[in-house]
Structures are given as C-alpha cells and as structure tokens.
C-alpha cells in the first residue's frame, strides 16, 4: 500500500449504505475519503461521515435559481477537496454537461441494474415485472445522459422465485457494498482508464458491459 492514499469524494443524498461500505473498506485499500457532499441536509449518510470524522458539505439545490448555478457551486466544493475520483453513491440529482465534462473520466456512479437495462428509478420493480432471470449492479462513468456512461463493471445475481422488491434491494446492496470499494481501489492502483468511450482495465479494452465481477 502506498504511503499517500488516493483521495476520493463521495456524493450522497440519502441513507449512505454504499458510503458506509467505502468507509469500512478504506483501511484495507489505498483510497481515502477526503470529503462527503450531500444535497440533502437530512441525509443519514452525513451522520455516517461525521462518525468516521470525514469532512462534510451540504449544498441544497433548492437554494439555486438554475441547474447550472447549482452545478457550478458543486464543482467548486468538490475541487476544494482536491479528489482524484468522485463517486456518486445514491446522489439523486442529475448533473449538467459543464460539470460532467469538467470531471470527465474522474466521476463514477453506481446503479442498481444491469445497464443498459433500466436506467432511472424503480429498477428492482422493473426487473421483477419483466420476469427477468437475472438482475445486478453496474458501475459506470458519469456522462450527460442519465445512467448511460461507459460501464466499468457489473455484478449479477439470479432472481429467485420468491424475490420481492425489498429482497432484491437487499441482495443488490450486498453486491454494491463489495463492488464499489473494489472499483475505487482499481482507480487508486491506476488500473482503470477511459479512452473516448472505451474503458480499459489493466490496459485491456472492456466490452460494453464492463468487467464481470464474481462476488458471491
Ligand atoms: C444504491 O442502490 C445505488 O445503486 C443507487 O442508490 C442507492 C443508494 O443507496 N444509485 P445507499 O444510499 O448507498 O444506501
């Protein structure tokens, strides 16, 4: 492990179980969470960050007249933490093209579906309604299109006959909580690069659905 840890910032809006997984795994990995930013002052993730003594900033989009004004201030706050990577972890706010372009290749998101299936909300319900055999999680670069940036990795699970939205959410969280810290570690080790829209892992171009993680 290098003496200088790889600084990351985590953006949240809610419960922050992925943030907690990143906090818990930090001691075993080469990254360090140097800041947590929430657009919701009541996000439980802020308490998780406080308990882990991580600097925090709240920026409420309701205080800004335009999307662009909010994005500009958010960009400014992120830069004050000087991160090498920005992780969206349940951050419920679509970002505009300027901020996304500014952090191109350095901003990633975790999404609870096997993208390109089911961008947006209610992914577990959609997978059940479609009677899918499998479901999963994707980690991807953030671009201007919602949940449509180049995919870094995916982890899958088999949908069981008695699965419900709640059970799927729980099972997906188990995958997410392993996959996100691992992906942050890949970045810390310099193993992931983005070349135009192609993702490279250890110098090899990945397929459009990214690296297939086996986590169970
Ligand atoms: C996760 O399922 C993540 O994939 C999605 O939002 C949820 C956030 O959960 N983007 P938590 O706040 O990390 O518990």
Coordinates of N, CA and C and ligand atoms in Angstrom, one line a residue:
X1 N 0.8 -1.2 0.0 CA 0.0 0.0 0.0 C 0.9 1.3 0.0
X2 N 0.5 2.2 -0.8 CA 1.4 3.4 -0.9 C 1.2 4.3 0.3
X3 N 2.2 5.1 0.6 CA 2.0 6.0 1.9 C 1.0 7.1 1.6
X4 N 0.9 7.6 0.4 CA 0.0 8.6 0.1 C -1.3 8.0 -0.5
X5 N -2.4 8.1 0.3 CA -3.6 7.5 -0.2 C -4.3 8.3 -1.2
X6 N -5.0 7.6 -2.1 CA -5.7 8.2 -3.2 C -7.0 8.9 -2.8
X7 N -7.1 10.2 -2.9 CA -8.2 11.0 -2.3 C -9.5 10.9 -3.2
X8 N -10.6 10.5 -2.5 CA -11.8 10.4 -3.2 C -12.9 11.2 -2.5
X9 N -13.9 11.7 -3.2 CA -15.0 12.4 -2.6 C -16.3 11.6 -3.0
X10 N -17.2 11.5 -2.0 CA -18.4 10.7 -2.2 C -19.6 11.7 -2.1
X11 N -20.5 11.6 -3.2 CA -21.7 12.4 -3.2 C -22.9 11.6 -2.9
X12 N -23.7 12.1 -1.9 CA -24.8 11.3 -1.4 C -26.1 12.2 -1.4
X13 N -27.2 11.5 -1.2 CA -28.5 12.2 -0.9 C -29.3 11.6 0.2
X14 N -28.9 10.3 0.6 CA -29.8 9.6 1.5 C -29.1 8.7 2.5
X15 N -29.5 7.5 2.6 CA -29.1 6.6 3.6 C -27.6 6.4 3.7
X16 N -26.9 6.2 2.5 CA -25.5 6.1 2.5 C -24.9 4.8 2.9
X17 N -25.6 3.7 2.6 CA -25.0 2.4 2.9 C -23.8 2.1 2.0
X18 N -23.8 2.6 0.8 CA -22.6 2.5 0.0 C -21.4 3.3 0.5
X19 N -21.8 4.5 1.0 CA -20.7 5.3 1.7 C -20.1 4.5 2.8
X20 N -21.0 3.9 3.6 CA -20.6 3.1 4.8 C -19.6 2.0 4.4
X21 N -20.0 1.3 3.3 CA -19.1 0.3 2.8 C -17.8 0.8 2.3
X22 N -17.8 2.0 1.7 CA -16.5 2.6 1.3 C -15.7 3.0 2.6
X23 N -16.4 3.5 3.6 CA -15.7 3.8 4.8 C -15.1 2.6 5.5
X24 N -15.9 1.5 5.6 CA -15.4 0.3 6.2 C -14.3 -0.4 5.5
X25 N -14.2 -0.2 4.2 CA -13.2 -0.9 3.4 C -11.9 -0.1 3.3
X26 N -12.0 1.2 3.7 CA -10.9 2.1 3.5 C -9.6 1.6 4.1
X27 N -9.7 1.0 5.3 CA -8.4 0.6 5.9 C -7.7 -0.5 5.2
X28 N -8.4 -1.3 4.4 CA -7.8 -2.4 3.6 C -7.3 -1.9 2.2
X29 N -7.7 -0.7 1.8 CA -7.4 -0.3 0.5 C -6.6 1.0 0.4
X30 N -6.3 1.4 -0.8 CA -5.4 2.6 -1.0 C -6.0 3.9 -1.1
X31 N -7.4 3.9 -1.1 CA -8.1 5.2 -1.2 C -8.4 5.8 0.2
X32 N -8.6 7.1 0.2 CA -9.1 7.8 1.4 C -10.2 8.7 1.1
X33 N -11.3 8.7 1.8 CA -12.4 9.6 1.6 C -12.1 10.9 2.2
X34 N -11.8 11.9 1.3 CA -11.4 13.2 1.9 C -12.6 14.2 2.0
X35 N -13.8 13.8 1.5 CA -14.9 14.6 1.7 C -16.2 13.9 1.3
X36 N -17.3 14.3 2.0 CA -18.6 13.8 1.6 C -19.5 15.0 1.4
X37 N -20.2 15.0 0.2 CA -21.1 16.1 -0.1 C -22.5 15.6 -0.3
X38 N -23.4 16.3 0.3 CA -24.8 15.9 0.2 C -25.7 17.1 -0.3
X39 N -26.6 16.8 -1.1 CA -27.6 17.8 -1.5 C -28.8 17.8 -0.6
X40 N -28.7 17.0 0.4 CA -29.9 16.8 1.4 C -29.3 16.9 2.8
X41 N -29.7 18.0 3.5 CA -29.1 18.2 4.8 C -29.5 17.0 5.8
X42 N -30.6 16.4 5.5 CA -31.1 15.3 6.4 C -30.6 13.9 6.0
X43 N -29.7 13.8 5.0 CA -29.2 12.5 4.6 C -28.6 11.8 5.8
X44 N -29.0 10.5 6.0 CA -28.3 9.8 7.1 C -26.9 9.5 6.8
X45 N -26.5 9.5 5.6 CA -25.1 9.4 5.2 C -24.2 10.4 5.8
X46 N -24.7 11.6 6.1 CA -23.9 12.7 6.7 C -23.6 12.3 8.2
X47 N -24.5 11.5 8.8 CA -24.1 11.1 10.2 C -23.0 10.0 10.1
X48 N -23.2 9.1 9.1 CA -22.1 8.1 8.9 C -20.8 8.8 8.7
X49 N -20.7 9.8 7.9 CA -19.5 10.5 7.6 C -19.0 11.2 8.9
X50 N -19.9 11.8 9.6 CA -19.4 12.5 10.9 C -18.8 11.5 11.8
X51 N -19.4 10.3 12.0 CA -18.9 9.3 12.9 C -17.6 8.8 12.4
X52 N -17.3 8.9 11.2 CA -16.0 8.5 10.6 C -15.0 9.6 10.5
X53 N -15.4 10.8 11.1 CA -14.6 12.0 11.1 C -14.2 12.4 9.7
X54 N -15.1 12.4 8.8 CA -14.8 12.8 7.4 C -15.4 14.2 7.2
X55 N -14.7 15.1 6.6 CA -15.2 16.5 6.3 C -16.5 16.4 5.4
X56 N -17.5 17.2 5.7 CA -18.7 17.1 5.0 C -19.2 18.5 4.6
X57 N -19.9 18.5 3.4 CA -20.5 19.8 3.0 C -21.9 19.5 2.5
X58 N -22.9 20.3 2.9 CA -24.2 20.2 2.4 C -24.4 21.4 1.4
X59 N -25.0 21.0 0.2 CA -25.3 22.0 -0.8 C -26.7 21.7 -1.3
X60 N -27.7 22.5 -1.0 CA -29.0 22.2 -1.3 C -29.4 22.9 -2.7
X61 N -29.8 22.0 -3.6 CA -30.2 22.6 -4.9 C -31.3 23.5 -4.8
X62 N -32.1 23.5 -3.7 CA -33.3 24.4 -3.6 C -32.9 25.8 -3.5
X63 N -31.6 26.0 -3.1 CA -31.1 27.4 -2.9 C -30.6 28.0 -4.2
X64 N -30.6 27.3 -5.3 CA -30.0 27.9 -6.5 C -31.1 28.0 -7.6
X65 N -31.1 29.2 -8.2 CA -32.1 29.5 -9.2 C -32.1 28.6 -10.4
X66 N -30.9 28.2 -10.8 CA -30.8 27.4 -12.0 C -29.9 26.1 -11.7
X67 N -30.1 25.2 -12.6 CA -29.3 23.9 -12.5 C -27.8 24.2 -12.6
X68 N -27.5 25.2 -13.6 CA -26.1 25.5 -13.8 C -25.5 26.2 -12.6
X69 N -26.2 27.0 -11.9 CA -25.7 27.7 -10.8 C -25.4 26.7 -9.7
X70 N -26.2 25.7 -9.5 CA -26.0 24.6 -8.5 C -24.8 23.8 -8.9
X71 N -24.7 23.4 -10.2 CA -23.6 22.6 -10.6 C -22.3 23.4 -10.5
X72 N -22.3 24.7 -10.7 CA -21.0 25.4 -10.6 C -20.5 25.5 -9.2
X73 N -21.5 25.6 -8.2 CA -21.1 25.7 -6.8 C -20.6 24.3 -6.4
X74 N -21.3 23.2 -6.8 CA -21.0 21.9 -6.5 C -19.5 21.6 -7.0
X75 N -19.3 22.0 -8.2 CA -17.9 21.8 -8.8 C -16.9 22.5 -8.0
X76 N -17.2 23.7 -7.5 CA -16.3 24.4 -6.7 C -16.0 23.7 -5.4
X77 N -17.0 23.2 -4.8 CA -16.9 22.5 -3.5 C -16.1 21.2 -3.7
X78 N -16.4 20.5 -4.7 CA -15.6 19.2 -5.0 C -14.1 19.6 -5.1
X79 N -13.8 20.6 -5.9 CA -12.4 20.9 -6.2 C -11.7 21.4 -4.9
X80 N -12.4 21.9 -3.9 CA -11.8 22.3 -2.7 C -11.2 21.1 -1.9
X81 N -11.8 19.9 -2.2 CA -11.3 18.7 -1.5 C -10.2 18.0 -2.3
X82 N -9.9 18.5 -3.5 CA -8.8 18.0 -4.4 C -8.9 16.5 -4.6
X83 N -10.0 15.9 -5.0 CA -10.1 14.5 -5.1 C -9.5 14.0 -6.5
X84 N -9.1 12.8 -6.5 CA -8.6 12.2 -7.8 C -9.8 11.5 -8.5
X85 N -10.8 11.2 -7.6 CA -12.0 10.4 -8.1 C -13.2 10.9 -7.3
X86 N -14.4 11.0 -8.0 CA -15.6 11.4 -7.4 C -16.6 10.3 -7.6
X87 N -17.2 9.8 -6.5 CA -18.1 8.7 -6.5 C -19.5 9.1 -6.2
X88 N -20.4 9.0 -7.1 CA -21.8 9.2 -6.8 C -22.4 8.0 -6.1
X89 N -23.0 8.1 -4.9 CA -23.5 6.9 -4.2 C -24.9 7.3 -3.7
X90 N -25.8 7.0 -4.6 CA -27.2 7.4 -4.2 C -27.4 8.9 -4.2
X91 N -26.7 9.6 -5.1 CA -26.8 11.1 -5.3 C -28.0 11.3 -6.3
X92 N -29.1 11.8 -5.8 CA -30.3 11.9 -6.5 C -30.5 13.2 -7.3
X93 N -29.5 13.6 -8.0 CA -29.6 14.8 -8.7 C -28.9 14.7 -10.1
X94 N -29.6 15.0 -11.2 CA -28.9 14.9 -12.5 C -28.0 16.1 -12.6
X95 N -26.8 15.8 -13.1 CA -25.8 16.8 -13.3 C -25.7 17.3 -14.8
X96 N -25.5 18.6 -15.0 CA -25.5 19.1 -16.3 C -24.1 18.9 -17.0
X97 N -24.1 19.3 -18.3 CA -23.0 19.0 -19.1 C -21.7 19.6 -18.7
X98 N -21.7 20.8 -18.1 CA -20.4 21.5 -17.8 C -19.7 20.8 -16.7
X99 N -20.4 20.5 -15.6 CA -19.7 19.8 -14.5 C -19.3 18.4 -14.9
X100 N -20.1 17.7 -15.7 CA -19.8 16.3 -16.1 C -18.6 16.3 -17.0
X101 N -18.5 17.3 -17.9 CA -17.4 17.4 -18.8 C -16.1 17.8 -18.0
X102 N -16.3 18.7 -17.0 CA -15.1 19.1 -16.2 C -14.5 17.9 -15.5
X103 N -15.3 16.9 -15.0 CA -14.8 15.8 -14.3 C -14.8 14.5 -15.2
X104 N -14.8 14.7 -16.5 CA -14.8 13.5 -17.4 C -13.7 12.5 -17.0
X105 N -14.0 11.3 -16.9 CA -13.1 10.2 -16.6 C -12.7 10.1 -15.1
X106 N -13.3 11.1 -14.3 CA -12.9 11.1 -12.9 C -14.2 11.0 -12.0
X107 N -15.3 10.8 -12.6 CA -16.6 10.8 -11.9 C -17.3 9.5 -12.2
X108 N -17.7 8.7 -11.2 CA -18.4 7.5 -11.5 C -19.7 7.4 -10.6
X109 N -20.5 6.5 -11.0 CA -21.8 6.3 -10.4 C -22.1 4.8 -10.2
X110 N -22.9 4.4 -9.2 CA -23.3 3.1 -9.0 C -24.8 3.0 -9.2
X111 N -25.2 2.0 -10.0 CA -26.6 2.0 -10.4 C -27.2 0.5 -10.2
X112 N -28.3 0.4 -9.6 CA -28.8 -1.0 -9.3 C -29.6 -1.6 -10.4
X113 N -28.9 -1.8 -11.5 CA -29.5 -2.7 -12.6 C -28.3 -3.1 -13.5
X114 N -28.6 -4.0 -14.4 CA -27.6 -4.4 -15.4 C -27.8 -3.5 -16.6
X115 N -27.2 -2.3 -16.5 CA -27.3 -1.3 -17.6 C -26.8 -2.0 -18.9
X116 N -27.4 -1.7 -20.1 CA -28.3 -0.6 -20.3 C -29.7 -0.8 -20.0
X117 N -30.0 -2.0 -19.3 CA -31.4 -2.2 -18.9 C -31.7 -1.2 -17.7
X118 N -32.8 -0.7 -17.7 CA -33.4 0.0 -16.6 C -32.6 1.2 -16.0
X119 N -32.3 2.2 -16.8 CA -31.8 3.4 -16.2 C -32.9 4.1 -15.4
X120 N -32.5 5.0 -14.5 CA -33.6 5.7 -13.8 C -34.0 5.0 -12.5
X121 N -35.2 5.2 -12.1 CA -35.7 4.7 -10.7 C -36.4 3.4 -10.9
X122 N -36.7 2.8 -9.7 CA -37.5 1.6 -9.6 C -37.0 0.4 -10.4
X123 N -35.7 0.2 -10.3 CA -35.1 -0.9 -11.1 C -35.5 -2.3 -10.7
X124 N -35.6 -2.5 -9.4 CA -36.0 -3.8 -8.9 C -37.4 -4.2 -9.4
X125 N -38.3 -3.2 -9.2 CA -39.6 -3.5 -9.7 C -39.7 -3.8 -11.2
X126 N -38.9 -3.0 -12.0 CA -38.8 -3.2 -13.4 C -38.3 -4.6 -13.8
X127 N -37.3 -5.1 -13.0 CA -36.7 -6.4 -13.3 C -37.7 -7.5 -13.0
X128 N -38.5 -7.3 -11.9 CA -39.5 -8.3 -11.5 C -40.7 -8.3 -12.5
X129 N -41.1 -7.1 -12.9 CA -42.2 -7.0 -13.8 C -41.9 -7.7 -15.1
X130 N -40.6 -7.5 -15.6 CA -40.2 -8.1 -16.8 C -39.9 -9.6 -16.7
X131 N -40.0 -10.1 -15.5 CA -39.7 -11.5 -15.2 C -38.3 -11.9 -15.7
X132 N -37.4 -11.0 -15.4 CA -36.0 -11.3 -15.7 C -35.5 -12.4 -14.9
X133 N -34.5 -13.2 -15.5 CA -33.9 -14.3 -14.7 C -32.8 -13.7 -13.8
X134 N -32.2 -12.6 -14.3 CA -31.1 -12.1 -13.5 C -31.2 -10.6 -13.4
X135 N -30.5 -10.1 -12.4 CA -30.5 -8.6 -12.1 C -29.1 -8.3 -11.6
X136 N -28.8 -7.0 -11.3 CA -27.5 -6.8 -10.8 C -27.2 -5.3 -10.7
X137 N -25.9 -5.0 -10.6 CA -25.4 -3.7 -10.4 C -24.4 -3.3 -11.4
X138 N -24.4 -2.0 -11.8 CA -23.4 -1.5 -12.7 C -22.7 -0.3 -12.1
X139 N -21.4 -0.2 -12.4 CA -20.6 1.0 -12.0 C -20.1 1.6 -13.3
X140 N -20.4 2.9 -13.5 CA -20.1 3.5 -14.8 C -19.6 4.9 -14.7
X141 N -18.9 5.4 -15.7 CA -18.5 6.8 -15.7 C -19.8 7.6 -15.9
X142 N -19.7 8.8 -15.3 CA -20.9 9.7 -15.4 C -20.7 10.6 -16.7
X143 N -21.7 10.6 -17.5 CA -21.8 11.4 -18.7 C -23.1 12.2 -18.6
X144 N -23.3 13.0 -19.7 CA -24.5 13.8 -19.7 C -25.8 13.0 -19.7
X145 N -25.8 11.8 -20.3 CA -27.0 11.0 -20.4 C -27.2 10.3 -19.1
X146 N -28.4 10.2 -18.5 CA -28.6 9.6 -17.2 C -28.3 8.1 -17.3
X147 N -27.4 7.6 -16.4 CA -27.1 6.2 -16.2 C -26.7 5.5 -17.6
X148 N -26.0 6.3 -18.4 CA -25.7 5.8 -19.7 C -24.2 5.9 -20.1
X149 N -23.4 6.3 -19.1 CA -21.9 6.4 -19.4 C -21.3 5.1 -19.5
X150 N -20.0 5.1 -20.0 CA -19.3 3.8 -20.2 C -19.2 3.0 -18.9
X151 N -19.5 1.7 -19.1 CA -19.6 0.8 -17.9 C -18.2 0.2 -17.5
X152 N -17.9 0.4 -16.3 CA -16.6 -0.2 -15.8 C -16.8 -1.6 -15.3
X153 N -17.8 -1.9 -14.6 CA -18.0 -3.3 -14.2 C -19.5 -3.6 -13.8
X154 N -19.8 -4.8 -13.8 CA -21.1 -5.3 -13.4 C -21.0 -6.5 -12.5
X155 N -21.9 -6.7 -11.6 CA -22.0 -7.9 -10.8 C -23.5 -8.3 -10.9
X156 N -23.7 -9.7 -11.0 CA -25.1 -10.2 -11.3 C -25.5 -11.1 -10.1
X157 N -26.8 -11.2 -10.1 CA -27.4 -12.2 -9.2 C -28.6 -12.9 -10.0
X158 N -28.9 -14.1 -9.5 CA -30.1 -14.8 -10.1 C -31.3 -14.3 -9.3
X159 N -32.4 -14.0 -10.1 CA -33.6 -13.6 -9.4 C -34.3 -14.9 -8.9
X160 N -34.7 -15.0 -7.6 CA -35.3 -16.2 -7.1 C -36.8 -16.1 -7.2
X161 N -37.5 -17.3 -7.2 CA -39.0 -17.2 -7.4 C -39.7 -16.4 -6.4
X162 N -39.2 -16.4 -5.1 CA -39.9 -15.6 -4.1 C -39.3 -14.2 -3.9
X163 N -38.4 -13.7 -4.7 CA -37.9 -12.4 -4.6 C -38.9 -11.3 -4.7
X164 N -38.8 -10.3 -3.8 CA -39.7 -9.1 -3.9 C -38.8 -7.9 -4.1
X165 N -39.4 -6.7 -4.3 CA -38.6 -5.5 -4.4 C -37.6 -5.4 -3.2
X166 N -38.2 -5.6 -2.0 CA -37.3 -5.5 -0.8 C -36.2 -6.5 -0.8
X167 N -36.5 -7.7 -1.1 CA -35.4 -8.7 -1.0 C -34.3 -8.4 -2.1
X168 N -34.8 -8.0 -3.3 CA -33.8 -7.7 -4.3 C -33.0 -6.5 -3.9
X169 N -33.6 -5.5 -3.3 CA -32.8 -4.3 -2.9 C -31.7 -4.8 -1.9
X170 N -32.1 -5.6 -1.0 CA -31.1 -6.1 0.0 C -30.0 -6.9 -0.7
X171 N -30.4 -7.8 -1.6 CA -29.4 -8.6 -2.2 C -28.5 -7.8 -3.1
X172 N -29.1 -6.8 -3.8 CA -28.3 -5.9 -4.6 C -27.3 -5.1 -3.8
X173 N -27.8 -4.7 -2.6 CA -26.9 -3.9 -1.7 C -25.6 -4.7 -1.4
X174 N -25.8 -6.0 -1.1 CA -24.7 -6.8 -0.8 C -23.6 -6.8 -1.9
X175 N -24.1 -6.8 -3.1 CA -23.2 -6.8 -4.3 C -22.5 -5.4 -4.3
X176 N -23.4 -4.4 -4.2 CA -22.9 -3.0 -4.3 C -21.7 -2.7 -3.3
X177 N -22.0 -3.2 -2.1 CA -21.0 -2.9 -1.0 C -19.7 -3.5 -1.1
X178 N -19.6 -4.5 -2.0 CA -18.3 -5.1 -2.3 C -17.7 -4.4 -3.6
X179 N -18.6 -4.2 -4.5 CA -18.2 -3.7 -5.9 C -17.6 -2.3 -5.8
X180 N -18.3 -1.4 -5.0 CA -17.8 0.0 -5.1 C -16.5 0.2 -4.5
X181 N -16.2 -0.3 -3.3 CA -14.8 -0.2 -2.7 C -13.8 -0.8 -3.6
X182 N -14.1 -2.0 -4.2 CA -13.2 -2.6 -5.1 C -12.9 -1.7 -6.3
X183 N -13.9 -1.1 -6.9 CA -13.7 -0.3 -8.0 C -12.8 1.0 -7.6
X184 N -13.1 1.5 -6.5 CA -12.3 2.7 -6.0 C -10.8 2.3 -5.9
X185 N -10.6 1.0 -5.4 CA -9.3 0.5 -5.3 C -8.6 0.4 -6.7
X186 N -9.4 -0.1 -7.7 CA -8.8 -0.2 -9.1 C -8.3 1.2 -9.5
X187 N -9.1 2.2 -9.3 CA -8.7 3.6 -9.6 C -7.4 4.0 -8.9
X188 N -7.4 3.7 -7.6 CA -6.2 4.0 -6.8 C -5.0 3.4 -7.3
X189 N -5.1 2.2 -7.8 CA -4.0 1.4 -8.4 C -3.7 1.8 -9.8
X190 N -4.5 2.7 -10.4 CA -4.3 3.2 -11.8 C -4.7 2.1 -12.8
X191 N -5.6 1.2 -12.4 CA -5.9 0.1 -13.3 C -7.0 0.4 -14.3
X192 N -7.7 1.5 -14.1 CA -8.9 1.9 -15.0 C -8.6 3.2 -15.7
X193 N -8.8 3.1 -17.0 CA -8.7 4.4 -17.8 C -9.8 4.4 -18.8
X194 N -10.1 5.7 -19.2 CA -11.2 5.9 -20.1 C -10.6 6.6 -21.3
X195 N -10.8 5.9 -22.5 CA -10.2 6.5 -23.7 C -11.4 6.7 -24.7
X196 N -11.8 8.0 -24.8 CA -13.0 8.3 -25.5 C -14.2 7.6 -24.8
X197 N -14.9 6.7 -25.4 CA -15.9 6.0 -24.6 C -15.5 4.5 -24.3
X198 N -14.2 4.2 -24.5 CA -13.8 2.9 -24.2 C -13.2 2.8 -22.8
X199 N -13.6 1.8 -22.0 CA -13.0 1.6 -20.7 C -11.9 0.6 -20.8
X200 N -10.7 0.9 -20.2 CA -9.6 -0.1 -20.2 C -9.4 -0.5 -18.8
X201 N -9.2 -1.8 -18.6 CA -8.9 -2.4 -17.3 C -7.6 -3.1 -17.5
X202 N -6.6 -2.7 -16.7 CA -5.2 -3.2 -16.9 C -4.8 -3.2 -18.3
X203 N -5.1 -2.1 -19.0 CA -4.7 -1.9 -20.4 C -5.5 -2.6 -21.4
X204 N -6.5 -3.4 -21.0 CA -7.3 -4.2 -22.0 C -8.7 -3.5 -22.1
X205 N -9.1 -3.3 -23.4 CA -10.4 -2.7 -23.6 C -11.5 -3.7 -23.1
X206 N -12.4 -3.1 -22.3 CA -13.6 -4.0 -21.8 C -14.7 -4.0 -22.8
X207 N -15.6 -4.9 -22.7 CA -16.8 -4.9 -23.6 C -17.7 -3.9 -23.1
X208 N -18.8 -3.6 -23.8 CA -19.7 -2.5 -23.4 C -20.4 -2.7 -22.0
X209 N -20.4 -3.9 -21.5 CA -21.0 -4.1 -20.2 C -19.9 -4.2 -19.1
X210 N -18.7 -3.9 -19.4 CA -17.6 -3.8 -18.4 C -17.1 -5.1 -17.9
X211 N -16.3 -5.0 -16.9 CA -15.7 -6.2 -16.3 C -16.7 -6.9 -15.5
X212 N -16.8 -8.2 -15.6 CA -17.8 -9.0 -14.9 C -17.3 -9.5 -13.6
X213 N -17.8 -8.9 -12.5 CA -17.3 -9.3 -11.2 C -18.0 -10.5 -10.7
X214 N -17.3 -11.4 -10.1 CA -17.9 -12.6 -9.4 C -17.7 -12.3 -7.9
X215 N -18.8 -12.0 -7.3 CA -18.7 -11.5 -5.9 C -19.3 -12.5 -4.8
X216 N -20.0 -13.6 -5.3 CA -20.5 -14.4 -4.2 C -19.7 -15.7 -4.0
Ligands
LIG1 C1 -28.0 2.3 -4.4 O1 -28.8 1.2 -4.7 C2 -27.3 2.8 -5.6 O2 -27.1 1.9 -6.6 C3 -28.3 3.8 -6.1 O3 -28.9 4.4 -5.0 C4 -28.8 3.5 -3.9 C5 -28.1 4.2 -2.8 O4 -28.2 3.5 -1.6 N1 -27.7 4.8 -7.0 P1 -27.4 4.0 -0.3 O5 -27.8 5.4 0.0 O6 -25.9 3.9 -0.6 O7 -27.8 3.1 0.8

